[in-house]
Coordinates of C-alpha atoms in Angstrom, one line a residue:
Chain A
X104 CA 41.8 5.2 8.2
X105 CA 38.4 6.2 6.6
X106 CA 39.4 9.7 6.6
X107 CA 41.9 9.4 4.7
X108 CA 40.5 11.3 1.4
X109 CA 39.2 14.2 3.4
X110 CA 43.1 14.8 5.2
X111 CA 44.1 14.9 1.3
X112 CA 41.0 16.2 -0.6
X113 CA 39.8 18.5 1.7
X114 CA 41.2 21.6 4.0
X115 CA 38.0 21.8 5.5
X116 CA 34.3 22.8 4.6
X117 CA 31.8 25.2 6.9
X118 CA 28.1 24.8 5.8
X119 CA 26.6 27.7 7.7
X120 CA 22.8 27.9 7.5
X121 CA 20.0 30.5 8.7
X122 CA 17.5 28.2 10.6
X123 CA 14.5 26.5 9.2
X124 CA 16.4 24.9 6.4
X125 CA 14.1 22.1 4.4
X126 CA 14.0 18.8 6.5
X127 CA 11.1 17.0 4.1
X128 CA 11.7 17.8 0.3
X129 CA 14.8 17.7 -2.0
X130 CA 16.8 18.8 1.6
X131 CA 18.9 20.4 -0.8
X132 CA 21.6 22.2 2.0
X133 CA 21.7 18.9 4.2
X134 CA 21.9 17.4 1.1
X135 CA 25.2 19.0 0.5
X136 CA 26.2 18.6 3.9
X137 CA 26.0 14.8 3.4
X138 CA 28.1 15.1 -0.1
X139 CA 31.0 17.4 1.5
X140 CA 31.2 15.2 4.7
X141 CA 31.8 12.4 2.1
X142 CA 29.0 10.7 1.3
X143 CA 27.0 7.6 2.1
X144 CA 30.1 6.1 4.4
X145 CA 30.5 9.4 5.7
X146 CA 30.5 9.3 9.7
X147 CA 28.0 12.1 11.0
X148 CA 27.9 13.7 14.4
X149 CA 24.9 15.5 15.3
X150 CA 25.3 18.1 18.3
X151 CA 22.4 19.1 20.0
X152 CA 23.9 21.0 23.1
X153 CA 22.5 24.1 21.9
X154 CA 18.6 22.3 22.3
X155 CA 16.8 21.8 25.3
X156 CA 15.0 19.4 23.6
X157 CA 18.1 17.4 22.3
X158 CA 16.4 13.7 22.0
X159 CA 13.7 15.2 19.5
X160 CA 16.5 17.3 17.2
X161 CA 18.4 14.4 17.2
X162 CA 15.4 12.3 16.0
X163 CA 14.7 15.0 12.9
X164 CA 18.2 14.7 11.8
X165 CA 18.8 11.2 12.5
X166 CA 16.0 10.5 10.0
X167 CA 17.0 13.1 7.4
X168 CA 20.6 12.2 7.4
X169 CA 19.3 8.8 7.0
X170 CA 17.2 9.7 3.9
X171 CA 20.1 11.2 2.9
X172 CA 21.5 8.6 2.8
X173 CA 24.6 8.2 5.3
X174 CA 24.5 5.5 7.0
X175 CA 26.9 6.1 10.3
X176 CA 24.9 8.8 12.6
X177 CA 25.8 9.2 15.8
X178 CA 23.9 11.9 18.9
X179 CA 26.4 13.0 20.6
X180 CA 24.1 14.4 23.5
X181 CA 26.2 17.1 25.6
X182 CA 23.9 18.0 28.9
X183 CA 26.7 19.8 31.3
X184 CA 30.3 20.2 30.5
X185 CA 31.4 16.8 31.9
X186 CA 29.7 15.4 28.9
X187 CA 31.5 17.4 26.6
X188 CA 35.1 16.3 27.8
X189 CA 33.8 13.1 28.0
X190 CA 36.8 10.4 26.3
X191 CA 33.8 8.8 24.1
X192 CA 32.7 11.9 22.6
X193 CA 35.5 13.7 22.1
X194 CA 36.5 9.8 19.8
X195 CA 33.2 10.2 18.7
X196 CA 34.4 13.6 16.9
X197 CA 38.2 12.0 16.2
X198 CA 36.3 9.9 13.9
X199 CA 33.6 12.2 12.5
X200 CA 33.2 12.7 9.0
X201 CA 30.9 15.5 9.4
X202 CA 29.8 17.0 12.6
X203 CA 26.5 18.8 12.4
X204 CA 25.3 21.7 15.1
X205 CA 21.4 21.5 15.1
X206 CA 19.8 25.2 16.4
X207 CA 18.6 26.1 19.9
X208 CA 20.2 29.0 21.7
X209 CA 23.8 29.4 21.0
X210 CA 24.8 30.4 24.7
X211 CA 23.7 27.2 26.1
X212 CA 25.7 26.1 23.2
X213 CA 28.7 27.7 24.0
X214 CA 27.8 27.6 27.8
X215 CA 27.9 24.0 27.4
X216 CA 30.9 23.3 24.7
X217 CA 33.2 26.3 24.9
X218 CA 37.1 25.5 25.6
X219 CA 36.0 22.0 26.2
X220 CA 38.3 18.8 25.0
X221 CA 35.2 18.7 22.7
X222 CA 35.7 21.8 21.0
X223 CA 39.4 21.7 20.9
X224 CA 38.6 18.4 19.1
X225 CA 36.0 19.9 17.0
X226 CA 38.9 22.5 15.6
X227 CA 41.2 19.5 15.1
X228 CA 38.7 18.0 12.8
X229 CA 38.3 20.6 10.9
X230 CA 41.8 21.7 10.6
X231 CA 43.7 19.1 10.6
X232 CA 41.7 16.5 9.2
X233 CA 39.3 18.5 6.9
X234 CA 35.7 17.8 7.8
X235 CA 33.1 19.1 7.3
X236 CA 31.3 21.4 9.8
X237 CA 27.9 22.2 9.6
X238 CA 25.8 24.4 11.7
X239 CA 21.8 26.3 11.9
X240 CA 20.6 28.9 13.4
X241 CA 21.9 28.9 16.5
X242 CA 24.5 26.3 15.0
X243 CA 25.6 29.0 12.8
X244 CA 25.6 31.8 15.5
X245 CA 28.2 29.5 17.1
X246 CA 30.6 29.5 14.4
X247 CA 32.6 32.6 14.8
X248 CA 34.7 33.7 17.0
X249 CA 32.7 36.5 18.3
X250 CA 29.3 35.4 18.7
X251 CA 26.1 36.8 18.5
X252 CA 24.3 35.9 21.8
X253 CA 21.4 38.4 21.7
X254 CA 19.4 41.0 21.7
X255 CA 16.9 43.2 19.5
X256 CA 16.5 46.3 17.5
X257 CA 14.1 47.3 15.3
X258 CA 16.6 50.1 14.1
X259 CA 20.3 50.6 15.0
X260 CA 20.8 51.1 18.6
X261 CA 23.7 51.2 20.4
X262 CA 24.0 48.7 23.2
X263 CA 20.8 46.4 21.9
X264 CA 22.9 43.3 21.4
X265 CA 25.1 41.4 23.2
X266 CA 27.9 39.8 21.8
X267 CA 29.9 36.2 23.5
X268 CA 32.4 34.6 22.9
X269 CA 31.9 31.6 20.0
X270 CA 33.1 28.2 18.8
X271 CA 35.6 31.0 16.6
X272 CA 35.8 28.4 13.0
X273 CA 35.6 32.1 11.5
X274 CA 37.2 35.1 12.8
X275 CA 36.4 39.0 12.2
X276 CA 33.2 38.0 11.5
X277 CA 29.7 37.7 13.6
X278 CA 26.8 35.4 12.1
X279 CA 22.9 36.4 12.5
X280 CA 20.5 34.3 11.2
X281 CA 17.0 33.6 10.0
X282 CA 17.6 37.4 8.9
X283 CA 15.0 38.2 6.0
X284 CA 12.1 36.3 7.7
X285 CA 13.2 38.1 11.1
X286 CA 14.1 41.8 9.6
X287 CA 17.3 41.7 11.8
X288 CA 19.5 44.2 9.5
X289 CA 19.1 46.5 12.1
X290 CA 20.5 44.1 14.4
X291 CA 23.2 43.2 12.8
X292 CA 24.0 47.0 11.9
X293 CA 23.9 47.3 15.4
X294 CA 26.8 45.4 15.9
X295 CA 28.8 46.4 13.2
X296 CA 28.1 49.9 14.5
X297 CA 29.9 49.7 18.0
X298 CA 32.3 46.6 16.0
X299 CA 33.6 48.0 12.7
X300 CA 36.1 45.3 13.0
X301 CA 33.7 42.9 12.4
X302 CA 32.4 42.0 9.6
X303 CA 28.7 40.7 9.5
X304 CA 27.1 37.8 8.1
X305 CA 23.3 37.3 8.2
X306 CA 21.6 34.2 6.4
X307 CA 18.1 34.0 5.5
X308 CA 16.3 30.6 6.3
X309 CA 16.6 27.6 4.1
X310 CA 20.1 29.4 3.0
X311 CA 23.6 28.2 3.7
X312 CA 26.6 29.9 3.2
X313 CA 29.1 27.2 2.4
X314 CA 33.2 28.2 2.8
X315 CA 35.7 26.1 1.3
X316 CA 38.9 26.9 3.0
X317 CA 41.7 27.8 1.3
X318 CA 39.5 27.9 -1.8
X319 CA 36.0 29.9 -2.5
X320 CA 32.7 29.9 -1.0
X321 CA 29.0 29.2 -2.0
X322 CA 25.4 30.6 -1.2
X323 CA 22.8 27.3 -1.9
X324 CA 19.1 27.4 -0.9
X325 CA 16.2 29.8 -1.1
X326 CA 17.2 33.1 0.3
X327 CA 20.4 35.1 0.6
X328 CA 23.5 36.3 2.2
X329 CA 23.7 39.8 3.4
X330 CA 27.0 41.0 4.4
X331 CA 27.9 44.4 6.2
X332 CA 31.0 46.0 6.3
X333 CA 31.6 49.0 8.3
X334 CA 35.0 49.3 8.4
X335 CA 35.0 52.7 5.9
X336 CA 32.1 53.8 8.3
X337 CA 32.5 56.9 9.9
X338 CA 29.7 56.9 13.1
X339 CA 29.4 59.0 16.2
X340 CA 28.8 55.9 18.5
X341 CA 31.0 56.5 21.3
X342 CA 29.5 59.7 22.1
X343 CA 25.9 59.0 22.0
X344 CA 23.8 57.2 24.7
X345 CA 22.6 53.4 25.1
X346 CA 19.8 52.7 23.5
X347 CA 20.2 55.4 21.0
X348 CA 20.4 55.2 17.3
X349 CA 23.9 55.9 16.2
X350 CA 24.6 57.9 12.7
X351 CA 26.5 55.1 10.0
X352 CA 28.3 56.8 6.7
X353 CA 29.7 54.4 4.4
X354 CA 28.1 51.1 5.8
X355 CA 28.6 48.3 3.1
X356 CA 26.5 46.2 1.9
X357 CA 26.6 43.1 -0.4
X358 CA 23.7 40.5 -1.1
X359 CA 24.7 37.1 -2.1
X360 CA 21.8 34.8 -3.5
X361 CA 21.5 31.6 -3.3
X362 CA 23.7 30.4 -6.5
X363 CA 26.3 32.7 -6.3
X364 CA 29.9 31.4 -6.1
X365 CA 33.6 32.6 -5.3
X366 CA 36.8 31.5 -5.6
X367 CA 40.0 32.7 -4.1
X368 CA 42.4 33.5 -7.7
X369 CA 44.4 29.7 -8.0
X370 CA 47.9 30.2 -8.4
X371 CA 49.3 33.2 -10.5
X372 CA 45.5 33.1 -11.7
X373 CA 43.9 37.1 -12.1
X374 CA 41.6 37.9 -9.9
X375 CA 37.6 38.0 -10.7
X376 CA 36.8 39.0 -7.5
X377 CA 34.5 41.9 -7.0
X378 CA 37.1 44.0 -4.9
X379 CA 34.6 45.0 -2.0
X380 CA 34.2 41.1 -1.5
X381 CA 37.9 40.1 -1.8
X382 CA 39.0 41.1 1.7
X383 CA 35.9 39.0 2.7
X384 CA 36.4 36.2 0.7
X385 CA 40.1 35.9 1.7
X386 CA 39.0 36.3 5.4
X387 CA 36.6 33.6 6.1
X388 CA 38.2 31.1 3.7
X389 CA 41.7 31.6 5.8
X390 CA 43.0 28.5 6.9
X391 CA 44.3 28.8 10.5
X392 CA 48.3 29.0 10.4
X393 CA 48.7 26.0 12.8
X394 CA 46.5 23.9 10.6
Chain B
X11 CA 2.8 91.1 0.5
X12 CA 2.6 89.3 3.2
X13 CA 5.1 86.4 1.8
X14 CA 7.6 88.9 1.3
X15 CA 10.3 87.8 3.8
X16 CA 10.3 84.4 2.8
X17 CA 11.2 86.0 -0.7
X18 CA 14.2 87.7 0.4
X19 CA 15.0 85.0 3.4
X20 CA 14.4 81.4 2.3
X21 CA 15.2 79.4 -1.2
X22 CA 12.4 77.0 0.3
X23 CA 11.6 74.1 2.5
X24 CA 11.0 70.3 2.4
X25 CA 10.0 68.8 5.4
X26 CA 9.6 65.4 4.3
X27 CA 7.8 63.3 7.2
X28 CA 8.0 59.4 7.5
X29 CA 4.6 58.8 8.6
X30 CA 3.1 58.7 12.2
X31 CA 4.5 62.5 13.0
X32 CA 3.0 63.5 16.6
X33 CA -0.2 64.7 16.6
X34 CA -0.9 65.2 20.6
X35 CA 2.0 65.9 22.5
X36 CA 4.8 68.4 21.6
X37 CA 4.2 67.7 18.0
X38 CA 7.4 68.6 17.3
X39 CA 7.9 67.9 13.8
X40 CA 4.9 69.9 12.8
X41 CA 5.6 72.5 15.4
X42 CA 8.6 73.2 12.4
X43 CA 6.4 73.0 9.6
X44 CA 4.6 75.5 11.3
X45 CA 8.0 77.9 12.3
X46 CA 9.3 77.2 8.5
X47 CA 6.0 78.8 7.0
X48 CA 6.5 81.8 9.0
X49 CA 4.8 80.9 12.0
X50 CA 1.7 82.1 14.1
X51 CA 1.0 84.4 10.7
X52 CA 1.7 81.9 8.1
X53 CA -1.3 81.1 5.8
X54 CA -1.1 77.0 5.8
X55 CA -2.8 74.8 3.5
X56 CA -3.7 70.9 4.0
X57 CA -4.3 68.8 0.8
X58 CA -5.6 65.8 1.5
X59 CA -6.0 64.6 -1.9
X60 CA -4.3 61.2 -1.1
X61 CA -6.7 60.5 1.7
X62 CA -10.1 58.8 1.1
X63 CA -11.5 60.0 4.2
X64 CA -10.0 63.7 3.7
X65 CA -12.4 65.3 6.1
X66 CA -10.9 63.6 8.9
X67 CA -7.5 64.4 8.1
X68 CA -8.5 67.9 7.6
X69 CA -10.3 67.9 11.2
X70 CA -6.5 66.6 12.7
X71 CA -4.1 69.1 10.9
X72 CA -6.9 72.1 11.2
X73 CA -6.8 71.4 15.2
X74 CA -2.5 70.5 15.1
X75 CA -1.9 73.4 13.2
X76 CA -4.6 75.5 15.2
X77 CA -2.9 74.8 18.1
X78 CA 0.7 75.2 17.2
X79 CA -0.7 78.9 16.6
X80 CA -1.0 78.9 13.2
X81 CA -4.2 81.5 12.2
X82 CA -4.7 80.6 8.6
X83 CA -5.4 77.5 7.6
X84 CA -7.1 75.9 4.5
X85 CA -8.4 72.8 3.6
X86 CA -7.7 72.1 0.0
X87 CA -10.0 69.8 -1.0
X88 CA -9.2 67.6 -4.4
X89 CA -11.8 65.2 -5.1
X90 CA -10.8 64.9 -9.0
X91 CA -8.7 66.7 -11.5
X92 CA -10.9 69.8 -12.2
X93 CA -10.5 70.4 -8.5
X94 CA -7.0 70.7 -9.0
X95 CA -7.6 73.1 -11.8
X96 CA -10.0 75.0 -10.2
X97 CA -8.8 78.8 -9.9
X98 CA -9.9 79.6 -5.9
X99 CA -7.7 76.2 -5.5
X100 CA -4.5 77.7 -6.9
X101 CA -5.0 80.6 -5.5
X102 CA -5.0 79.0 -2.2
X103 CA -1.9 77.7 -3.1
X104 CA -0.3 81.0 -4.7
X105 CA -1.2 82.6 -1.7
X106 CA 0.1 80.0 1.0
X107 CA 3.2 80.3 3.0
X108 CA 3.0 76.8 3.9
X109 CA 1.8 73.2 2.4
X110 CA 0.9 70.5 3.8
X111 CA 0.0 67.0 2.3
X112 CA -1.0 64.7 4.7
X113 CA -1.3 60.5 4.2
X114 CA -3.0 58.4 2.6
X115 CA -2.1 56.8 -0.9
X116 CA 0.5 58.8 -3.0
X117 CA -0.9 57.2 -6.4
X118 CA -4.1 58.5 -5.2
X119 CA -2.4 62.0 -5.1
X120 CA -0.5 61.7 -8.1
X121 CA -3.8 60.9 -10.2
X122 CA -5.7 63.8 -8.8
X123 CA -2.6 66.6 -9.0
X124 CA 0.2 65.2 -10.9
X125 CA 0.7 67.4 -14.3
X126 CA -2.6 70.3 -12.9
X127 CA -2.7 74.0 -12.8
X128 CA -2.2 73.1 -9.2
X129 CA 1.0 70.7 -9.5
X130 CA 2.1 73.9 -11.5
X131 CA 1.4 76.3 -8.8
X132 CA 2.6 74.1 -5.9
X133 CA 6.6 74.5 -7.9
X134 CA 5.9 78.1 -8.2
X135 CA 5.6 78.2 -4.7
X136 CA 8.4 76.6 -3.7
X137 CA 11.0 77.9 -6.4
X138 CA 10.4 81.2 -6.7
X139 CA 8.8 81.9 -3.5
X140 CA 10.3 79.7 -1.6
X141 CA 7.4 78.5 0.9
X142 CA 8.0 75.7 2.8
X143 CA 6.4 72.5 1.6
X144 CA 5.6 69.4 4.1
X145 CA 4.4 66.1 3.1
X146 CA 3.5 62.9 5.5
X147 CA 3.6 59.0 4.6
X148 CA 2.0 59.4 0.9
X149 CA 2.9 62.9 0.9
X150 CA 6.6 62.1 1.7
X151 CA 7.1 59.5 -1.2
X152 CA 5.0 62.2 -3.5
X153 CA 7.4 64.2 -3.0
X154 CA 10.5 63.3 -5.7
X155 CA 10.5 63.0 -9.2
X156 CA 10.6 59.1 -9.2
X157 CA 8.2 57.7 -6.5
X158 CA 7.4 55.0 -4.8
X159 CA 4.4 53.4 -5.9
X160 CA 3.7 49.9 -4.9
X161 CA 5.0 46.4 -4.2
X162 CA 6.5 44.5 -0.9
X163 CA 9.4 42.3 -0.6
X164 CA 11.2 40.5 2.6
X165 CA 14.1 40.3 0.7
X166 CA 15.4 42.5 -2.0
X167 CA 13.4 41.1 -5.2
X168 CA 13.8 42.0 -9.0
X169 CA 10.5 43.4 -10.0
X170 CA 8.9 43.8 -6.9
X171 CA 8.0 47.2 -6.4
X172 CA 6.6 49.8 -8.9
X173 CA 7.4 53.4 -9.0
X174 CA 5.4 56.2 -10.9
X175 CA 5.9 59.6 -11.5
X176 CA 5.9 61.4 -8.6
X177 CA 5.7 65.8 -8.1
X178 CA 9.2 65.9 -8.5
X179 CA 10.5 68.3 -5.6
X180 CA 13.8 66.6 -5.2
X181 CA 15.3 64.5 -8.9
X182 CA 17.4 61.3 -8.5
X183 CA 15.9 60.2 -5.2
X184 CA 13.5 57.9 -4.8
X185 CA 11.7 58.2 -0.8
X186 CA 10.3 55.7 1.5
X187 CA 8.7 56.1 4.6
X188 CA 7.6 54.2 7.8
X189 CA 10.9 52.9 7.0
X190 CA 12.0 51.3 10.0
X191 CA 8.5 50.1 11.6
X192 CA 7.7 48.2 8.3
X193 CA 11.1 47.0 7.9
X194 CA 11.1 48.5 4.0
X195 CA 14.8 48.6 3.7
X196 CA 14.6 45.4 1.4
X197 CA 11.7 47.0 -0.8
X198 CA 14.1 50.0 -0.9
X199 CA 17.3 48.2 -2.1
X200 CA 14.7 46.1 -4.9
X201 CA 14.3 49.4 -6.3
X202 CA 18.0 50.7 -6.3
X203 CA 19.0 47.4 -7.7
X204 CA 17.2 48.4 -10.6
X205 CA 17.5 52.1 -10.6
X206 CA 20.9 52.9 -9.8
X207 CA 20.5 56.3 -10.8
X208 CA 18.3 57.0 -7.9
X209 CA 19.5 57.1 -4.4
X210 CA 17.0 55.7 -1.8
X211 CA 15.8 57.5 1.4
X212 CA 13.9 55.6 4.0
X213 CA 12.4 57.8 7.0
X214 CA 11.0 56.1 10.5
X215 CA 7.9 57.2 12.0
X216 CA 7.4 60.7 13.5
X217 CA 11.1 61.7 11.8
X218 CA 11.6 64.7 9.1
X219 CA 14.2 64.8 6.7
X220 CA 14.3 68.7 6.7
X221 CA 15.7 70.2 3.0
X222 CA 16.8 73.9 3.4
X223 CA 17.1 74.1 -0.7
X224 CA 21.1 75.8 -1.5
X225 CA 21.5 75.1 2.3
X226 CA 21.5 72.0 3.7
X227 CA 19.5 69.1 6.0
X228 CA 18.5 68.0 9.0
X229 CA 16.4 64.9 10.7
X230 CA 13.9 66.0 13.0
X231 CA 11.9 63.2 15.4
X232 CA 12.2 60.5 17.2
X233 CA 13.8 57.7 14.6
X234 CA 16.3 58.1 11.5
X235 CA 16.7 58.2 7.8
X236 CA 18.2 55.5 5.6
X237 CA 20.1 56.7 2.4
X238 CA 21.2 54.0 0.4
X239 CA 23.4 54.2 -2.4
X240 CA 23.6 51.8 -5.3
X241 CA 25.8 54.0 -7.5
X242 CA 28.7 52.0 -7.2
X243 CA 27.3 49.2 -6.7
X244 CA 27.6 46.1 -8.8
X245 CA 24.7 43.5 -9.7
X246 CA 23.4 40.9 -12.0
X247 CA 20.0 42.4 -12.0
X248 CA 19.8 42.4 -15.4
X249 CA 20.3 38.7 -15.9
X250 CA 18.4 37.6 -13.6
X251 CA 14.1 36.5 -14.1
X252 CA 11.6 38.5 -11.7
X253 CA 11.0 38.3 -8.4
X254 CA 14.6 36.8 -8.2
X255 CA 16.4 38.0 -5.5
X256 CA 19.8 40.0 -7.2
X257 CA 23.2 40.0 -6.4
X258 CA 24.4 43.2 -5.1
X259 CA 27.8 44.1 -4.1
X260 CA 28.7 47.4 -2.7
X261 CA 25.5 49.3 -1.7
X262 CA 26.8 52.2 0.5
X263 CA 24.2 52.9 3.3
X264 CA 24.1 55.8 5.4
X265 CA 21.9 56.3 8.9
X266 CA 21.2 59.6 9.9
X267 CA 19.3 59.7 13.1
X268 CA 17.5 62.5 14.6
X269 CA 19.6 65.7 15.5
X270 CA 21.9 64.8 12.3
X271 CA 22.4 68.4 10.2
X272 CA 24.6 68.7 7.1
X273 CA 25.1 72.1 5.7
X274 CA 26.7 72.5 2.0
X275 CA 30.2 75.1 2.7
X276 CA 29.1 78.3 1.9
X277 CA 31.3 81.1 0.1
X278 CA 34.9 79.5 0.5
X279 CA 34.5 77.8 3.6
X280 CA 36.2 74.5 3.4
X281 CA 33.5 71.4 3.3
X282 CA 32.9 69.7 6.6
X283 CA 30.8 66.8 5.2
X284 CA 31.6 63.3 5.3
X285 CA 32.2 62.8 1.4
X286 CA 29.9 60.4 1.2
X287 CA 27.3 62.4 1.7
X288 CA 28.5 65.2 -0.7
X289 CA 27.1 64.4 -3.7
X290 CA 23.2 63.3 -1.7
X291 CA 23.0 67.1 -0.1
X292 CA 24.2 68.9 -3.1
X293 CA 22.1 67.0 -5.2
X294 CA 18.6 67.7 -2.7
X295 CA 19.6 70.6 -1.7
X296 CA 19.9 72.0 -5.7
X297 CA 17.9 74.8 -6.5
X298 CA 16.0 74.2 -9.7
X299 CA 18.1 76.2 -12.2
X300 CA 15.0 78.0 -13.7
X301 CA 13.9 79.0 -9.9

């Protein structure tokens, strides 16, 4: 079974990019998709449910993969649910090296995938058999368990965005993306605001934010990784109306360029964690107890 | 004397104004500019030294504060240094109950007043007699001892942004405005990244951040103010070439919309604020220790 060295090698890898990543140079993030997912003779799935235009996504990645250089791709083009408990796909992603989420709009993602055979097989794949995951924009919405479906803000307000229910690879999290280019702190604060127990994520384009589980994660590209954490916040959000701006003490906030890199202490091994980021670190890395 | 009660009654006034303040409907903002400087008697005075087209901004605040029932009002016209030297000029000043620098470009209003008779006179006015002193857009960021110059970024960038000396009414702050309509939170944290000393204050359009000096704040408007804290914060700024984006890890941000009010406990009275916030409102409210 070609999967073989991921089931030992590997407890699973999450590459979880902001949109707009390079498709035409050095393709450095889908780059390290390719590597993690195992290389050349990796198998690679590309989703497109969360497209509407699914044939010409698949088309971009099919050719980039290729360059790539894998040399098993595979659309697996989900139109209604039907498709996604479909017996071909759902062995399409029992044999999946890699399995890559292109973006789109992560509600018809989820409206399409969610508690499907092919998400429960998705999950299996990553847990059991260690793949590698990989996901933009609204690929990397999709991720977490609570979701990021939409909304606006150009400061914190409460009620602006609406959260639903994700693929859940992450948990006590929520993903926002394209987030420098789009200015979508406020956003995201918006969130965190009403949902200290979350803690947020946003990814700047051409940026990935790669977890290991069970071991470290990485930030690779051109931008960053903001995270918020509001759970020492103290906020007056349940007694102020929608659509009003909510007072945050004690929101915080860490910025992760592209380069930096942490690992979970190996073994008896002291900790060089930052403390604000070890909770974090410890949290998204978690391997799922019935994995 | 006619500036006697603000002797006895007040230790002074900042009413520092992100930019964009009402000028047609209930002008709010200015309407407590107006009541800090004593009202329908106070003697205000407009310098529009940061302005290139100061006649025009004259022509607004002469017809705002005209009809918010203010009686004296004075245009203070700087065009170059002497001006700000000139004796009828401070006199103006030593004689005004209220001040008022309006927008335009606060290194414009640095080179013409920073370090004159007038600079001199305008700290006379506030310390010992405690007038109330308002500043819009440039004249916000003029306002602290460390200001704002120059310089953009979409994501927090080493190098970026430029600050100069500013008329240092407040110490250890640094203050942006049109914070949230220009999304400047990421030029705000490029300068705490490498100023850690300074805690950053970002205020939206048509929003105050009110300073009662030895009392305490408020936000006035329709928007917020953004105080972020880099004090505790960890980086690799320093290792790092320009226009890099840093590392940072734990910024603590506060958001303090409109209708927020922090008072310091007076005589004995057990403190009320969110600890966070201690240290920001003793350290703007502080009375300069030779006032």
């Amino acid at each position: 079974m070609k999967t073989e060295s991921h089931t030992t090698a590997s407890h699973g890898h999450l590459v979880i990019i902001g949109g707009g990543e390079d498709l035409e140079n050095d393709k450095a993030i889908l780059a390290r998709f390719v590597e993690l997912s195992g290389g050349a003779n990796a198998r690679i799935v590309v989703i497109t449910a969360a497209s509407g235009i699914a044939d010409e996504k698949w088309s971009d990645y099919d050719r980039v993969f290729g360059e790539l250089g894998a040399r098993q791709r595979v659309h697996l083009n989900v139109q209604c649910r039907e498709d996604a408990n479909d017996e071909q796909h759902i062995r399409a992603i029992s044999e999946a090296d890699g399995i890559f989420m292109t973006g789109g709009d992560q509600k018809r993602l989820l409206a399409l995938v969610g508690g499907t055979a092919l998400d429960a097989e998705m999950h299996t794949a990553l847990k059991v058999r260690g793949v590698c995951i990989g996901g933009t924009s609204a690929g990397a919405s999709a991720m977490s368990g609570h979701m990021l479906a939409h909304g606006r803000a150009d400061r914190p307000e409460k009620g602006a965005v609406s959260l639903g229910a994700g693929l859940g690879f992450l948990h006590k999290v929520v993903i926002d993306q394209h987030f420098s280019e789009r200015q979508r702190l406020a956003r995201l604060l918006s969130v965190i605001a009403a949902n200290p127990y979350l803690q947020g994520i946003g990814i700047d384009e051409d940026t990935a934010l790669v977890v290991e589980r069970g071991v470290g994660i990485e930030v690779l590209g051109e931008g960053a990784v903001t995270i918020v954490d509001g759970r020492h916040m103290s906020t007056n959000i349940s007694e102020i109306d929608d659509h009003k701006t909510p007072e945050l003490i004690d929101v915080r906030l860490h910025l992760l360029p592209a380069g930096s890199r942490y690992r979970l202490p190996q073994d008896g091994e002291a900790s060089r964690l930052p403390a604000p980021l070890a909770e974090f670190l410890e949290n998204v890395t978690r391997r799922n107890p019935n994995s």
